[in-house]
Amino acid sequence: MASWMRREAEEAPGVVERLLRENEGEVRGLAAFLKRRPPALVLTVARGSSDHAALYAKYLLEARRRWPVLSLAPSVLTLYRARLLLPYPALLLAYSQSGESPDVVETVRAYREAGVLTLALVNREESPLAQAAEVVLPLYAGEEKAVAATKSVLAMMAATAQLLAHLEEGLALREALLALPEALAQALAAEGGWDYLVGVEHLFVLGRGLVYPAALEAALKLKETAGLHAEGLSLAEFLHGPQALLEEGFPVLALVQKDEALEASLRVLEGLKAKGAHLLVLSPEPDALALAHDPLRLPVASAPELTPLLLLQAFYPMAEALARARGLDPDRPRHLAKVTRTR
């Protein structure tokens, strides 16, 4: 029987299709407001996988809108009782599957009281987070039974991309979003295997630019489900020290797409291969796959802003299969629960 993790990952195309349809009016109105009154600073607050969706928002909004984005440390407010002095207007994006973590809820409540426009991207519309925020974009992911979140993460990223699409003047991204559910379904047919990782204990997961948040998410899932010590890093940051750990055969999983970071990424991968790294490359790009010892071919690509979602859609079933191959239950990671409440 398929695990909940796999089944929920396979539900993502339908979730995203509904989300894009149901939130269209709200997102259009919010984008029009933000274009009239652009934020001097965007804040994000999230934990775990949701924070990877928040980092994806940082890359989108900084690279495409040139809006500065700051990730809040909730403990600054909840433990040190300090609230930042902000330029106005400001926008706070809160990402959560459950909407129940007290530190995220308290942060949203405090900054809303201070006059910040607060937007919750959350799966549970009746959650404390949804009640605390001024604007809510539901994820429509339904119940997630697997501890490791999949469809809700992709929904958060899709909702962020939808907002960007309505902030942009052109129609290219909006048109790409129309094809996103079908592209996600095609991504489930990614080709390749994880045999090399069945017997290892450590690896690096690398990405650059818009793909970096997906690399962090992939590393977290390999920790949670496959029991691997997977460290997610930027391809650029990897050169500033961590590559010293490389030795012959050390596994490196790279997520690569065709955008402004492609040429730099290929050069780094060539160097890592020369240093003895065993490269696993998940990508739709032939030049990247040609460098891999184990190519993991993504059968479809989209706009650069959306291909990170396709990479994760392909990755989740692969990670689930690797967990099983390592004798683990991907639905029941050790020491973890579905909802984590921190302050």
mmCIF file with all atom_site columns, N, CA, C and O in Angstrom, residues 297-330:
data_model
loop_
_atom_site.group_PDB
_atom_site.id
_atom_site.type_symbol
_atom_site.label_atom_id
_atom_site.label_alt_id
_atom_site.label_comp_id
_atom_site.label_asym_id
_atom_site.label_entity_id
_atom_site.label_seq_id
_atom_site.pdbx_PDB_ins_code
_atom_site.Cartn_x
_atom_site.Cartn_y
_atom_site.Cartn_z
_atom_site.occupancy
_atom_site.B_iso_or_equiv
_atom_site.pdbx_formal_charge
_atom_site.auth_seq_id
_atom_site.auth_comp_id
_atom_site.auth_asym_id
_atom_site.auth_atom_id
_atom_site.pdbx_PDB_model_num
ATOM 1   N N  . ARG A 1 297 ? 16.159 12.644 -14.136 1.00 0.00 ? 297 ARG A N  1
ATOM 2   C CA . ARG A 1 297 ? 15.639 13.525 -15.188 1.00 0.00 ? 297 ARG A CA 1
ATOM 3   C C  . ARG A 1 297 ? 14.224 13.981 -14.891 1.00 0.00 ? 297 ARG A C  1
ATOM 4   O O  . ARG A 1 297 ? 13.295 13.180 -14.777 1.00 0.00 ? 297 ARG A O  1
ATOM 5   N N  . LEU A 1 298 ? 14.056 15.303 -14.777 1.00 0.00 ? 298 LEU A N  1
ATOM 6   C CA . LEU A 1 298 ? 12.734 15.905 -14.677 1.00 0.00 ? 298 LEU A CA 1
ATOM 7   C C  . LEU A 1 298 ? 12.171 16.031 -16.092 1.00 0.00 ? 298 LEU A C  1
ATOM 8   O O  . LEU A 1 298 ? 12.792 16.673 -16.947 1.00 0.00 ? 298 LEU A O  1
ATOM 9   N N  . PRO A 1 299 ? 11.015 15.428 -16.375 1.00 0.00 ? 299 PRO A N  1
ATOM 10  C CA . PRO A 1 299 ? 10.544 15.370 -17.757 1.00 0.00 ? 299 PRO A CA 1
ATOM 11  C C  . PRO A 1 299 ? 9.883  16.642 -18.262 1.00 0.00 ? 299 PRO A C  1
ATOM 12  O O  . PRO A 1 299 ? 9.449  16.690 -19.413 1.00 0.00 ? 299 PRO A O  1
ATOM 13  N N  . VAL A 1 300 ? 9.787  17.670 -17.428 1.00 0.00 ? 300 VAL A N  1
ATOM 14  C CA . VAL A 1 300 ? 9.069  18.879 -17.822 1.00 0.00 ? 300 VAL A CA 1
ATOM 15  C C  . VAL A 1 300 ? 9.704  20.071 -17.137 1.00 0.00 ? 300 VAL A C  1
ATOM 16  O O  . VAL A 1 300 ? 10.247 19.952 -16.044 1.00 0.00 ? 300 VAL A O  1
ATOM 17  N N  . ALA A 1 301 ? 9.669  21.220 -17.798 1.00 0.00 ? 301 ALA A N  1
ATOM 18  C CA . ALA A 1 301 ? 10.139 22.475 -17.202 1.00 0.00 ? 301 ALA A CA 1
ATOM 19  C C  . ALA A 1 301 ? 9.058  23.524 -17.391 1.00 0.00 ? 301 ALA A C  1
ATOM 20  O O  . ALA A 1 301 ? 8.124  23.358 -18.175 1.00 0.00 ? 301 ALA A O  1
ATOM 21  N N  . SER A 1 302 ? 9.198  24.622 -16.662 1.00 0.00 ? 302 SER A N  1
ATOM 22  C CA . SER A 1 302 ? 8.245  25.718 -16.763 1.00 0.00 ? 302 SER A CA 1
ATOM 23  C C  . SER A 1 302 ? 9.021  27.020 -16.693 1.00 0.00 ? 302 SER A C  1
ATOM 24  O O  . SER A 1 302 ? 10.241 27.042 -16.887 1.00 0.00 ? 302 SER A O  1
ATOM 25  N N  . ALA A 1 303 ? 8.335  28.110 -16.424 1.00 0.00 ? 303 ALA A N  1
ATOM 26  C CA . ALA A 1 303 ? 9.017  29.376 -16.191 1.00 0.00 ? 303 ALA A CA 1
ATOM 27  C C  . ALA A 1 303 ? 9.984  29.202 -15.023 1.00 0.00 ? 303 ALA A C  1
ATOM 28  O O  . ALA A 1 303 ? 9.735  28.401 -14.119 1.00 0.00 ? 303 ALA A O  1
ATOM 29  N N  . PRO A 1 304 ? 11.107 29.940 -15.016 1.00 0.00 ? 304 PRO A N  1
ATOM 30  C CA . PRO A 1 304 ? 12.077 29.780 -13.924 1.00 0.00 ? 304 PRO A CA 1
ATOM 31  C C  . PRO A 1 304 ? 11.465 29.960 -12.537 1.00 0.00 ? 304 PRO A C  1
ATOM 32  O O  . PRO A 1 304 ? 11.922 29.330 -11.579 1.00 0.00 ? 304 PRO A O  1
ATOM 33  N N  . GLU A 1 305 ? 10.442 30.788 -12.437 1.00 0.00 ? 305 GLU A N  1
ATOM 34  C CA . GLU A 1 305 ? 9.808  31.002 -11.143 1.00 0.00 ? 305 GLU A CA 1
ATOM 35  C C  . GLU A 1 305 ? 9.041  29.768 -10.660 1.00 0.00 ? 305 GLU A C  1
ATOM 36  O O  . GLU A 1 305 ? 8.783  29.630 -9.463  1.00 0.00 ? 305 GLU A O  1
ATOM 37  N N  . LEU A 1 306 ? 8.657  28.875 -11.583 1.00 0.00 ? 306 LEU A N  1
ATOM 38  C CA . LEU A 1 306 ? 7.811  27.732 -11.243 1.00 0.00 ? 306 LEU A CA 1
ATOM 39  C C  . LEU A 1 306 ? 8.532  26.395 -11.274 1.00 0.00 ? 306 LEU A C  1
ATOM 40  O O  . LEU A 1 306 ? 8.070  25.436 -10.640 1.00 0.00 ? 306 LEU A O  1
ATOM 41  N N  . THR A 1 307 ? 9.639  26.291 -11.987 1.00 0.00 ? 307 THR A N  1
ATOM 42  C CA . THR A 1 307 ? 10.333 25.008 -12.066 1.00 0.00 ? 307 THR A CA 1
ATOM 43  C C  . THR A 1 307 ? 10.782 24.487 -10.706 1.00 0.00 ? 307 THR A C  1
ATOM 44  O O  . THR A 1 307 ? 10.807 23.269 -10.497 1.00 0.00 ? 307 THR A O  1
ATOM 45  N N  . PRO A 1 308 ? 11.135 25.341 -9.707  1.00 0.00 ? 308 PRO A N  1
ATOM 46  C CA . PRO A 1 308 ? 11.430 24.778 -8.380  1.00 0.00 ? 308 PRO A CA 1
ATOM 47  C C  . PRO A 1 308 ? 10.304 23.922 -7.819  1.00 0.00 ? 308 PRO A C  1
ATOM 48  O O  . PRO A 1 308 ? 10.562 22.931 -7.119  1.00 0.00 ? 308 PRO A O  1
ATOM 49  N N  . LEU A 1 309 ? 9.051  24.260 -8.105  1.00 0.00 ? 309 LEU A N  1
ATOM 50  C CA . LEU A 1 309 ? 7.933  23.439 -7.660  1.00 0.00 ? 309 LEU A CA 1
ATOM 51  C C  . LEU A 1 309 ? 7.951  22.079 -8.347  1.00 0.00 ? 309 LEU A C  1
ATOM 52  O O  . LEU A 1 309 ? 7.663  21.056 -7.732  1.00 0.00 ? 309 LEU A O  1
ATOM 53  N N  . LEU A 1 310 ? 8.297  22.065 -9.631  1.00 0.00 ? 310 LEU A N  1
ATOM 54  C CA . LEU A 1 310 ? 8.347  20.807 -10.371 1.00 0.00 ? 310 LEU A CA 1
ATOM 55  C C  . LEU A 1 310 ? 9.468  19.916 -9.847  1.00 0.00 ? 310 LEU A C  1
ATOM 56  O O  . LEU A 1 310 ? 9.312  18.694 -9.767  1.00 0.00 ? 310 LEU A O  1
ATOM 57  N N  . LEU A 1 311 ? 10.591 20.518 -9.498  1.00 0.00 ? 311 LEU A N  1
ATOM 58  C CA . LEU A 1 311 ? 11.695 19.744 -8.932  1.00 0.00 ? 311 LEU A CA 1
ATOM 59  C C  . LEU A 1 311 ? 11.279 19.078 -7.623  1.00 0.00 ? 311 LEU A C  1
ATOM 60  O O  . LEU A 1 311 ? 11.573 17.900 -7.384  1.00 0.00 ? 311 LEU A O  1
ATOM 61  N N  . LEU A 1 312 ? 10.584 19.824 -6.763  1.00 0.00 ? 312 LEU A N  1
ATOM 62  C CA . LEU A 1 312 ? 10.123 19.233 -5.512  1.00 0.00 ? 312 LEU A CA 1
ATOM 63  C C  . LEU A 1 312 ? 9.038  18.180 -5.753  1.00 0.00 ? 312 LEU A C  1
ATOM 64  O O  . LEU A 1 312 ? 9.010  17.149 -5.071  1.00 0.00 ? 312 LEU A O  1
ATOM 65  N N  . GLN A 1 313 ? 8.163  18.426 -6.711  1.00 0.00 ? 313 GLN A N  1
ATOM 66  C CA . GLN A 1 313 ? 7.120  17.448 -7.010  1.00 0.00 ? 313 GLN A CA 1
ATOM 67  C C  . GLN A 1 313 ? 7.755  16.115 -7.435  1.00 0.00 ? 313 GLN A C  1
ATOM 68  O O  . GLN A 1 313 ? 7.289  15.040 -7.039  1.00 0.00 ? 313 GLN A O  1
ATOM 69  N N  . ALA A 1 314 ? 8.822  16.193 -8.219  1.00 0.00 ? 314 ALA A N  1
ATOM 70  C CA . ALA A 1 314 ? 9.530  14.976 -8.615  1.00 0.00 ? 314 ALA A CA 1
ATOM 71  C C  . ALA A 1 314 ? 10.297 14.368 -7.448  1.00 0.00 ? 314 ALA A C  1
ATOM 72  O O  . ALA A 1 314 ? 10.402 13.139 -7.328  1.00 0.00 ? 314 ALA A O  1
ATOM 73  N N  . PHE A 1 315 ? 10.838 15.217 -6.594  1.00 0.00 ? 315 PHE A N  1
ATOM 74  C CA . PHE A 1 315 ? 11.680 14.752 -5.494  1.00 0.00 ? 315 PHE A CA 1
ATOM 75  C C  . PHE A 1 315 ? 10.904 13.980 -4.438  1.00 0.00 ? 315 PHE A C  1
ATOM 76  O O  . PHE A 1 315 ? 11.385 12.957 -3.913  1.00 0.00 ? 315 PHE A O  1
ATOM 77  N N  . TYR A 1 316 ? 9.719  14.441 -4.064  1.00 0.00 ? 316 TYR A N  1
ATOM 78  C CA . TYR A 1 316 ? 9.013  13.849 -2.921  1.00 0.00 ? 316 TYR A CA 1
ATOM 79  C C  . TYR A 1 316 ? 8.792  12.340 -3.074  1.00 0.00 ? 316 TYR A C  1
ATOM 80  O O  . TYR A 1 316 ? 9.095  11.573 -2.146  1.00 0.00 ? 316 TYR A O  1
ATOM 81  N N  . PRO A 1 317 ? 8.274  11.838 -4.220  1.00 0.00 ? 317 PRO A N  1
ATOM 82  C CA . PRO A 1 317 ? 8.127  10.381 -4.337  1.00 0.00 ? 317 PRO A CA 1
ATOM 83  C C  . PRO A 1 317 ? 9.467  9.655  -4.322  1.00 0.00 ? 317 PRO A C  1
ATOM 84  O O  . PRO A 1 317 ? 9.555  8.520  -3.817  1.00 0.00 ? 317 PRO A O  1
ATOM 85  N N  . MET A 1 318 ? 10.520 10.279 -4.853  1.00 0.00 ? 318 MET A N  1
ATOM 86  C CA . MET A 1 318 ? 11.841 9.666  -4.801  1.00 0.00 ? 318 MET A CA 1
ATOM 87  C C  . MET A 1 318 ? 12.316 9.518  -3.359  1.00 0.00 ? 318 MET A C  1
ATOM 88  O O  . MET A 1 318 ? 12.891 8.494  -2.979  1.00 0.00 ? 318 MET A O  1
ATOM 89  N N  . ALA A 1 319 ? 12.099 10.553 -2.558  1.00 0.00 ? 319 ALA A N  1
ATOM 90  C CA . ALA A 1 319 ? 12.496 10.497 -1.153  1.00 0.00 ? 319 ALA A CA 1
ATOM 91  C C  . ALA A 1 319 ? 11.699 9.434  -0.404  1.00 0.00 ? 319 ALA A C  1
ATOM 92  O O  . ALA A 1 319 ? 12.239 8.715  0.456   1.00 0.00 ? 319 ALA A O  1
ATOM 93  N N  . GLU A 1 320 ? 10.422 9.326  -0.718  1.00 0.00 ? 320 GLU A N  1
ATOM 94  C CA . GLU A 1 320 ? 9.576  8.315  -0.084  1.00 0.00 ? 320 GLU A CA 1
ATOM 95  C C  . GLU A 1 320 ? 10.091 6.915  -0.416  1.00 0.00 ? 320 GLU A C  1
ATOM 96  O O  . GLU A 1 320 ? 10.183 6.040  0.468   1.00 0.00 ? 320 GLU A O  1
ATOM 97  N N  . ALA A 1 321 ? 10.447 6.686  -1.685  1.00 0.00 ? 321 ALA A N  1
ATOM 98  C CA . ALA A 1 321 ? 10.965 5.378  -2.088  1.00 0.00 ? 321 ALA A CA 1
ATOM 99  C C  . ALA A 1 321 ? 12.309 5.088  -1.424  1.00 0.00 ? 321 ALA A C  1
ATOM 100 O O  . ALA A 1 321 ? 12.592 3.948  -1.039  1.00 0.00 ? 321 ALA A O  1
ATOM 101 N N  . LEU A 1 322 ? 13.147 6.108  -1.272  1.00 0.00 ? 322 LEU A N  1
ATOM 102 C CA . LEU A 1 322 ? 14.436 5.918  -0.612  1.00 0.00 ? 322 LEU A CA 1
ATOM 103 C C  . LEU A 1 322 ? 14.238 5.541  0.852   1.00 0.00 ? 322 LEU A C  1
ATOM 104 O O  . LEU A 1 322 ? 14.940 4.659  1.379   1.00 0.00 ? 322 LEU A O  1
ATOM 105 N N  . ALA A 1 323 ? 13.302 6.177  1.532   1.00 0.00 ? 323 ALA A N  1
ATOM 106 C CA . ALA A 1 323 ? 13.024 5.828  2.924   1.00 0.00 ? 323 ALA A CA 1
ATOM 107 C C  . ALA A 1 323 ? 12.647 4.356  3.044   1.00 0.00 ? 323 ALA A C  1
ATOM 108 O O  . ALA A 1 323 ? 13.137 3.637  3.932   1.00 0.00 ? 323 ALA A O  1
ATOM 109 N N  . ARG A 1 324 ? 11.776 3.905  2.160   1.00 0.00 ? 324 ARG A N  1
ATOM 110 C CA . ARG A 1 324 ? 11.364 2.501  2.197   1.00 0.00 ? 324 ARG A CA 1
ATOM 111 C C  . ARG A 1 324 ? 12.559 1.586  1.929   1.00 0.00 ? 324 ARG A C  1
ATOM 112 O O  . ARG A 1 324 ? 12.718 0.540  2.582   1.00 0.00 ? 324 ARG A O  1
ATOM 113 N N  . ALA A 1 325 ? 13.395 1.968  0.964   1.00 0.00 ? 325 ALA A N  1
ATOM 114 C CA . ALA A 1 325 ? 14.560 1.143  0.634   1.00 0.00 ? 325 ALA A CA 1
ATOM 115 C C  . ALA A 1 325 ? 15.529 1.051  1.808   1.00 0.00 ? 325 ALA A C  1
ATOM 116 O O  . ALA A 1 325 ? 16.273 0.061  1.932   1.00 0.00 ? 325 ALA A O  1
ATOM 117 N N  . ARG A 1 326 ? 15.522 2.071  2.661   1.00 0.00 ? 326 ARG A N  1
ATOM 118 C CA . ARG A 1 326 ? 16.390 2.069  3.847   1.00 0.00 ? 326 ARG A CA 1
ATOM 119 C C  . ARG A 1 326 ? 15.704 1.448  5.061   1.00 0.00 ? 326 ARG A C  1
ATOM 120 O O  . ARG A 1 326 ? 16.213 1.525  6.173   1.00 0.00 ? 326 ARG A O  1
ATOM 121 N N  . GLY A 1 327 ? 14.519 0.856  4.828   1.00 0.00 ? 327 GLY A N  1
ATOM 122 C CA . GLY A 1 327 ? 13.826 0.148  5.888   1.00 0.00 ? 327 GLY A CA 1
ATOM 123 C C  . GLY A 1 327 ? 13.056 1.031  6.842   1.00 0.00 ? 327 GLY A C  1
ATOM 124 O O  . GLY A 1 327 ? 12.745 0.613  7.970   1.00 0.00 ? 327 GLY A O  1
ATOM 125 N N  . LEU A 1 328 ? 12.694 2.237  6.421   1.00 0.00 ? 328 LEU A N  1
ATOM 126 C CA . LEU A 1 328 ? 11.998 3.189  7.282   1.00 0.00 ? 328 LEU A CA 1
ATOM 127 C C  . LEU A 1 328 ? 10.581 3.440  6.785   1.00 0.00 ? 328 LEU A C  1
ATOM 128 O O  . LEU A 1 328 ? 10.280 3.266  5.602   1.00 0.00 ? 328 LEU A O  1
ATOM 129 N N  . ASP A 1 329 ? 9.729  3.878  7.695   1.00 0.00 ? 329 ASP A N  1
ATOM 130 C CA . ASP A 1 329 ? 8.355  4.248  7.354   1.00 0.00 ? 329 ASP A CA 1
ATOM 131 C C  . ASP A 1 329 ? 8.317  5.751  7.113   1.00 0.00 ? 329 ASP A C  1
ATOM 132 O O  . ASP A 1 329 ? 8.466  6.535  8.061   1.00 0.00 ? 329 ASP A O  1
ATOM 133 N N  . PRO A 1 330 ? 8.135  6.208  5.880   1.00 0.00 ? 330 PRO A N  1
ATOM 134 C CA . PRO A 1 330 ? 8.166  7.643  5.604   1.00 0.00 ? 330 PRO A CA 1
ATOM 135 C C  . PRO A 1 330 ? 7.048  8.418  6.285   1.00 0.00 ? 330 PRO A C  1
ATOM 136 O O  . PRO A 1 330 ? 7.157  9.636  6.449   1.00 0.00 ? 330 PRO A O  1
#
